Structures are given as C-alpha cells and as structure tokens.
Short mmCIF file of N, CA, C and O in Angstrom, two decimals:
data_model
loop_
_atom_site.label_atom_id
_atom_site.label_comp_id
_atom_site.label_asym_id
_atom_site.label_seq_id
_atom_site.Cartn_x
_atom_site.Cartn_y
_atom_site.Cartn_z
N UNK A 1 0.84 -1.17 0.00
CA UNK A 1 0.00 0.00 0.00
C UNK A 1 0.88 1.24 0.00
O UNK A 1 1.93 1.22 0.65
N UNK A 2 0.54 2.31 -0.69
CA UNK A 2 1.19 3.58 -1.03
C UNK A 2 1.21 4.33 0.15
O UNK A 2 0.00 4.51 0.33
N UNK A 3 1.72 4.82 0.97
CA UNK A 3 1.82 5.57 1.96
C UNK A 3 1.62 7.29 1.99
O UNK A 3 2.73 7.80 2.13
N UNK A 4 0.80 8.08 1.91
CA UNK A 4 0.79 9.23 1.84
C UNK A 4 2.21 10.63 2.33
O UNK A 4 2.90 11.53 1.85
N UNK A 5 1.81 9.73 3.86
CA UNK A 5 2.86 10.18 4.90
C UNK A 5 4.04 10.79 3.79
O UNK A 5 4.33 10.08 2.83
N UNK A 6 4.72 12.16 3.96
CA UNK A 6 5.74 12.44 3.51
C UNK A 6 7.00 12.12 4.67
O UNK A 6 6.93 12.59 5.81
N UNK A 7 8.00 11.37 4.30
CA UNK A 7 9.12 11.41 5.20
C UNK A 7 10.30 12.05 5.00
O UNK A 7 10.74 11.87 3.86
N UNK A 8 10.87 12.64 5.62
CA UNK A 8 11.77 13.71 5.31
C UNK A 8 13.32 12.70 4.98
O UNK A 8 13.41 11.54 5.38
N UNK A 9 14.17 13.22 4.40
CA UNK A 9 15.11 12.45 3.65
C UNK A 9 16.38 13.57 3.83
O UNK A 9 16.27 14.73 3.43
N UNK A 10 17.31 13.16 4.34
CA UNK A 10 18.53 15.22 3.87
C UNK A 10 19.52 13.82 2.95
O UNK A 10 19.81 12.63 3.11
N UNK A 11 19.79 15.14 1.75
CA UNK A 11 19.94 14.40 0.65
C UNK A 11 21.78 14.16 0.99
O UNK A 11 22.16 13.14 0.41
N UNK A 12 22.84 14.81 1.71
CA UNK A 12 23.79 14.71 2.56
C UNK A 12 23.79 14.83 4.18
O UNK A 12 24.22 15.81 4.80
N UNK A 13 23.36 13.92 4.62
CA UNK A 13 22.86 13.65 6.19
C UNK A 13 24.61 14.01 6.27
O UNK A 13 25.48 13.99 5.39
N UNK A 14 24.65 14.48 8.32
CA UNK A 14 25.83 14.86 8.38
C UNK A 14 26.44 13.78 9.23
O UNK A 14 25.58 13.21 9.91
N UNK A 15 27.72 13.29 9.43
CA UNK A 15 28.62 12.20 9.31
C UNK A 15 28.48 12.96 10.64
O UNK A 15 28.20 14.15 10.80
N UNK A 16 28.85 11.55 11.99
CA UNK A 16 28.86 11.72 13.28
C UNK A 16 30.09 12.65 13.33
O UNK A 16 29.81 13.59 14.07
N UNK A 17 31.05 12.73 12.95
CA UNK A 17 32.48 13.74 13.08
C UNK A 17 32.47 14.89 12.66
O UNK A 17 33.44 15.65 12.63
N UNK A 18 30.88 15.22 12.17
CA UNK A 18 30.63 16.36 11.74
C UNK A 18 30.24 17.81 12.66
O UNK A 18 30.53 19.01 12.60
N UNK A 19 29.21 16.67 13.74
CA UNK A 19 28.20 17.65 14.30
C UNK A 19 29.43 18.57 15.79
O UNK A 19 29.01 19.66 16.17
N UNK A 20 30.48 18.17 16.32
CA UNK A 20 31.60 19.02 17.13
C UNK A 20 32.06 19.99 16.37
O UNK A 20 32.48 20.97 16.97
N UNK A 21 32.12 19.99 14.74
CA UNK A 21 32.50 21.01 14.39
C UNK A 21 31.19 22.05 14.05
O UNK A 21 31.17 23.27 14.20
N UNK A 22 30.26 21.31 13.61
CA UNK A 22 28.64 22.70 14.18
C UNK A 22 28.76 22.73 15.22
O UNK A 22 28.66 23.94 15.43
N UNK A 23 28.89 22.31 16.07
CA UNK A 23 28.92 23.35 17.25
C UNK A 23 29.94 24.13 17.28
O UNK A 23 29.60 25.28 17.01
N UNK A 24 31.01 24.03 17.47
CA UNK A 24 32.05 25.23 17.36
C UNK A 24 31.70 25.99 16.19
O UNK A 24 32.50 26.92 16.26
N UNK A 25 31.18 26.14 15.39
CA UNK A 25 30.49 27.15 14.57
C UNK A 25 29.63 28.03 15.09
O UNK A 25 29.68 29.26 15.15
N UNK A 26 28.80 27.23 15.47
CA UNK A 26 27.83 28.21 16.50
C UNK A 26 27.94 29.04 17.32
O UNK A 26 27.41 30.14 17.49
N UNK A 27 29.12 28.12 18.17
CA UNK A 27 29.87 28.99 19.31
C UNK A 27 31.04 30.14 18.93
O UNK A 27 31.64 30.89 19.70
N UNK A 28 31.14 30.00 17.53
CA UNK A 28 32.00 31.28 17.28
C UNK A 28 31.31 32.55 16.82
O UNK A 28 31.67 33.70 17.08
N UNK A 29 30.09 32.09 15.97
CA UNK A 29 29.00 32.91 16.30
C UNK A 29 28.51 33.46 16.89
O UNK A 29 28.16 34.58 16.52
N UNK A 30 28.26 33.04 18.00
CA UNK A 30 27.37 33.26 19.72
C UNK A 30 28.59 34.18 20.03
O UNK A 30 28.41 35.32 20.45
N UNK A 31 29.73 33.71 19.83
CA UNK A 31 30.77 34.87 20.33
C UNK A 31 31.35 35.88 19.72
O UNK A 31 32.06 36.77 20.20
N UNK A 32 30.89 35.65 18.32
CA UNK A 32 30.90 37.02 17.63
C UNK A 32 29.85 38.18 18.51
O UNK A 32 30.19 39.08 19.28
N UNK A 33 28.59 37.79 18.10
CA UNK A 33 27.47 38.38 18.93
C UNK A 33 27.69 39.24 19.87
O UNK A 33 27.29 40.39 20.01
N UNK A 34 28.51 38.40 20.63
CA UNK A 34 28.66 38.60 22.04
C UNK A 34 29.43 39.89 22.14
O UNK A 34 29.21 41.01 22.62
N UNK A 35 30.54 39.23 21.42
CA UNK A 35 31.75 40.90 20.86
C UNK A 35 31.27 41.75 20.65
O UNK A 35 31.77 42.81 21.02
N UNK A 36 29.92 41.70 19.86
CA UNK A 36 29.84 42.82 18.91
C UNK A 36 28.17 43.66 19.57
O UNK A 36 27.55 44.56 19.01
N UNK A 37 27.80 42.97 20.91
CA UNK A 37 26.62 43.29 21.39
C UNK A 37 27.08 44.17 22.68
O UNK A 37 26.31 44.86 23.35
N UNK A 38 28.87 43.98 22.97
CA UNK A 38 29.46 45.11 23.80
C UNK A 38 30.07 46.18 23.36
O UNK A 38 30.87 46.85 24.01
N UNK A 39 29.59 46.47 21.78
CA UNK A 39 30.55 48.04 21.50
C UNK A 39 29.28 49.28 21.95
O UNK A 39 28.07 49.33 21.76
N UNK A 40 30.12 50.05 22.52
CA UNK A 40 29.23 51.26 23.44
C UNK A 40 28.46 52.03 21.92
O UNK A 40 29.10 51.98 20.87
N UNK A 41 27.33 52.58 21.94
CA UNK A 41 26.41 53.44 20.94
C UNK A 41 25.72 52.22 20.35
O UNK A 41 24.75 52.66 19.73
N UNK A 42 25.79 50.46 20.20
CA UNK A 42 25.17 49.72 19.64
C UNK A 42 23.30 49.80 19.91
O UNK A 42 22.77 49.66 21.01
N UNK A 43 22.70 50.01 18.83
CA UNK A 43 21.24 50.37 19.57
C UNK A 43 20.37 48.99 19.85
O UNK A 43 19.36 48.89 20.55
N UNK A 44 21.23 47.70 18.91
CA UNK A 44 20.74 46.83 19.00
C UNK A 44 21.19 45.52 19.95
O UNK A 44 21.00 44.33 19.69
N UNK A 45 21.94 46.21 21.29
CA UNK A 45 22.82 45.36 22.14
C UNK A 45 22.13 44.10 22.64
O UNK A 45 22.77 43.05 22.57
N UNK A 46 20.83 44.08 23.16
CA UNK A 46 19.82 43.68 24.42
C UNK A 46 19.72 42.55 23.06
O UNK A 46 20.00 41.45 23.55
N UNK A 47 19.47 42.39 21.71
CA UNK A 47 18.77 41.39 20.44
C UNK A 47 20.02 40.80 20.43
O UNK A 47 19.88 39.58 20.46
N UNK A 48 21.95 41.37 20.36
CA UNK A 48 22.89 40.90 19.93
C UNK A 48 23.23 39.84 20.83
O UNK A 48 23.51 38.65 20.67
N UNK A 49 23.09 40.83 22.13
CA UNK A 49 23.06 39.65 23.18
C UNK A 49 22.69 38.49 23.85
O UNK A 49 23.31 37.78 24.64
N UNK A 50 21.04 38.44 23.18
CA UNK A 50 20.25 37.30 23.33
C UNK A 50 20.59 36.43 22.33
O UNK A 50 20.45 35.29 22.76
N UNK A 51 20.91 36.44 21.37
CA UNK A 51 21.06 36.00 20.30
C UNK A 51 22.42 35.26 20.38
O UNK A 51 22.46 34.07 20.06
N UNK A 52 23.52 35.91 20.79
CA UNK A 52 25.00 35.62 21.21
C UNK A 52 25.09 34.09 22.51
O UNK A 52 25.88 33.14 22.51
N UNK A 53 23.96 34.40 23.44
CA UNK A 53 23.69 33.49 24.19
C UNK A 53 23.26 32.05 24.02
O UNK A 53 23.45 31.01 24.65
N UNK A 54 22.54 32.41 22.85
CA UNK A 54 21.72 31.05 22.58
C UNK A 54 22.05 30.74 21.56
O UNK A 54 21.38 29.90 20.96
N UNK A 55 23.35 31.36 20.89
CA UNK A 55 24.37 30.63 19.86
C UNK A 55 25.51 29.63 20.90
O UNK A 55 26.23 28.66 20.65
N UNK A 56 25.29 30.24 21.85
CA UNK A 56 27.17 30.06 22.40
C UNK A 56 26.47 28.66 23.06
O UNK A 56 27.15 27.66 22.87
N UNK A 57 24.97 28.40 23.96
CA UNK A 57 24.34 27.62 24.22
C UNK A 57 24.27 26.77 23.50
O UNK A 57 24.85 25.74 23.85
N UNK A 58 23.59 26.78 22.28
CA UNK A 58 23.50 25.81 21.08
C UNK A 58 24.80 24.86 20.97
O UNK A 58 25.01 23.65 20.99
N UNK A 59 25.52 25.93 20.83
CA UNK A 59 26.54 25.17 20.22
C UNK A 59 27.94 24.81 21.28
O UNK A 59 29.00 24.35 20.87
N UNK A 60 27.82 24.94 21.83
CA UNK A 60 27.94 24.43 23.30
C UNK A 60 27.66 22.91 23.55
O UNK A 60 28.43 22.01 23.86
N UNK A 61 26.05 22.92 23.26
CA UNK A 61 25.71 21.72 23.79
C UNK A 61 25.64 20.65 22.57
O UNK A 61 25.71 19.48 22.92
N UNK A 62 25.50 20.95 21.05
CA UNK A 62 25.79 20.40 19.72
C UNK A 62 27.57 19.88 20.07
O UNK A 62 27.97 18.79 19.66
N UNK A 63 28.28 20.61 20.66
CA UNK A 63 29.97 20.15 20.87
C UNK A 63 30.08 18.83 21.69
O UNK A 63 30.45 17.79 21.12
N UNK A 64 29.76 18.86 23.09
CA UNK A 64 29.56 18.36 23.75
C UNK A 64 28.77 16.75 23.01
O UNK A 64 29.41 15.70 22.96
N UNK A 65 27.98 16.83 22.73
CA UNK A 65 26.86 15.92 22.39
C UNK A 65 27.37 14.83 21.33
O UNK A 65 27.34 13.60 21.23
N UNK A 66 28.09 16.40 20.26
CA UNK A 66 28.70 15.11 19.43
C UNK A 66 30.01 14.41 19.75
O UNK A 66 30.30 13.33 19.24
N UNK A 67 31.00 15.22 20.83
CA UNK A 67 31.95 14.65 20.63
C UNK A 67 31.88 13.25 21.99
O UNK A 67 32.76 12.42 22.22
N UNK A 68 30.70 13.39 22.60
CA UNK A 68 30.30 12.04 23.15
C UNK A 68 30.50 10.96 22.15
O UNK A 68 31.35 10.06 22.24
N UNK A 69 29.29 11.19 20.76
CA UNK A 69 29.03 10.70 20.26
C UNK A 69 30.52 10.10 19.15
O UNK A 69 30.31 9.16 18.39
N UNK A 70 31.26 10.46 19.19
CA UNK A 70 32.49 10.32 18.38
C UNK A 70 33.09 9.35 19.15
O UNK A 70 33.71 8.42 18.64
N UNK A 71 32.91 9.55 20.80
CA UNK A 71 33.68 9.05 21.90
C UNK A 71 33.26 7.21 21.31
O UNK A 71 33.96 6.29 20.88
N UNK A 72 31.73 7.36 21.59
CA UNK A 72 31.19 6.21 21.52
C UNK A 72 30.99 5.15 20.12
O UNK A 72 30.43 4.06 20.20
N UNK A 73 31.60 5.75 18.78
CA UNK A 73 31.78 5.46 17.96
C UNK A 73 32.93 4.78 17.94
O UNK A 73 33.34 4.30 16.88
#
C-alpha cells in the first residue's frame, strides 16, 4: 500500500564527526554576537546579546553531544 505520509530524507545527512565542528560554529558565532553586542552606541545590544547566548548555548551543547558521540563510535 502507497503511503501518503511524507518522510523527510537530507539528501547529505551529516557524518557523526561532523556535528563538534557545528557546534564550534555556533559557538564562534554566539561569540561574535557577544563581541559585537558590547561596542558602546550599539542600539541593538539587548537582540545581539540574546542572540549571542543562545548561539554560544546551542553550540555548546551540539559540541559536547557530538563529541560524546564520536567518543562512543
């Protein structure tokens, strides 16, 4: 029987040795942010900064996660 259901497919899924280096992406991001949410006259500090946080978070915990996952490979 034909299944309607669409299932999602990524046409280059990412290789377990991949996902420690997204996170340190993220986290250089989050710390760009971060840099750039402390220069004095910025009007948009309070958005750079939230934003900087929950990059450095993300990818933080994407580091961590995968390089378990590398561990256990």
């Amino acid at each position: 029987m034909l299944s309607l259901a669409a299932r999602p497919l990524a046409i280059n899924p990412l290789s377990t040795g991949g996902y420690p280096l997204l996170g340190l992406v993220l986290l250089a991001i989050g710390g760009g942010l971060l840099w750039r949410s402390r220069r004095p006259g910025n009007e948009s500090r309070r958005e750079e900064r939230l934003g900087g946080i929950a990059f450095a978070v993300l990818g933080g915990v994407i580091t961590i996660v995968g390089l378990i996952a590398v561990a256990a490979d």
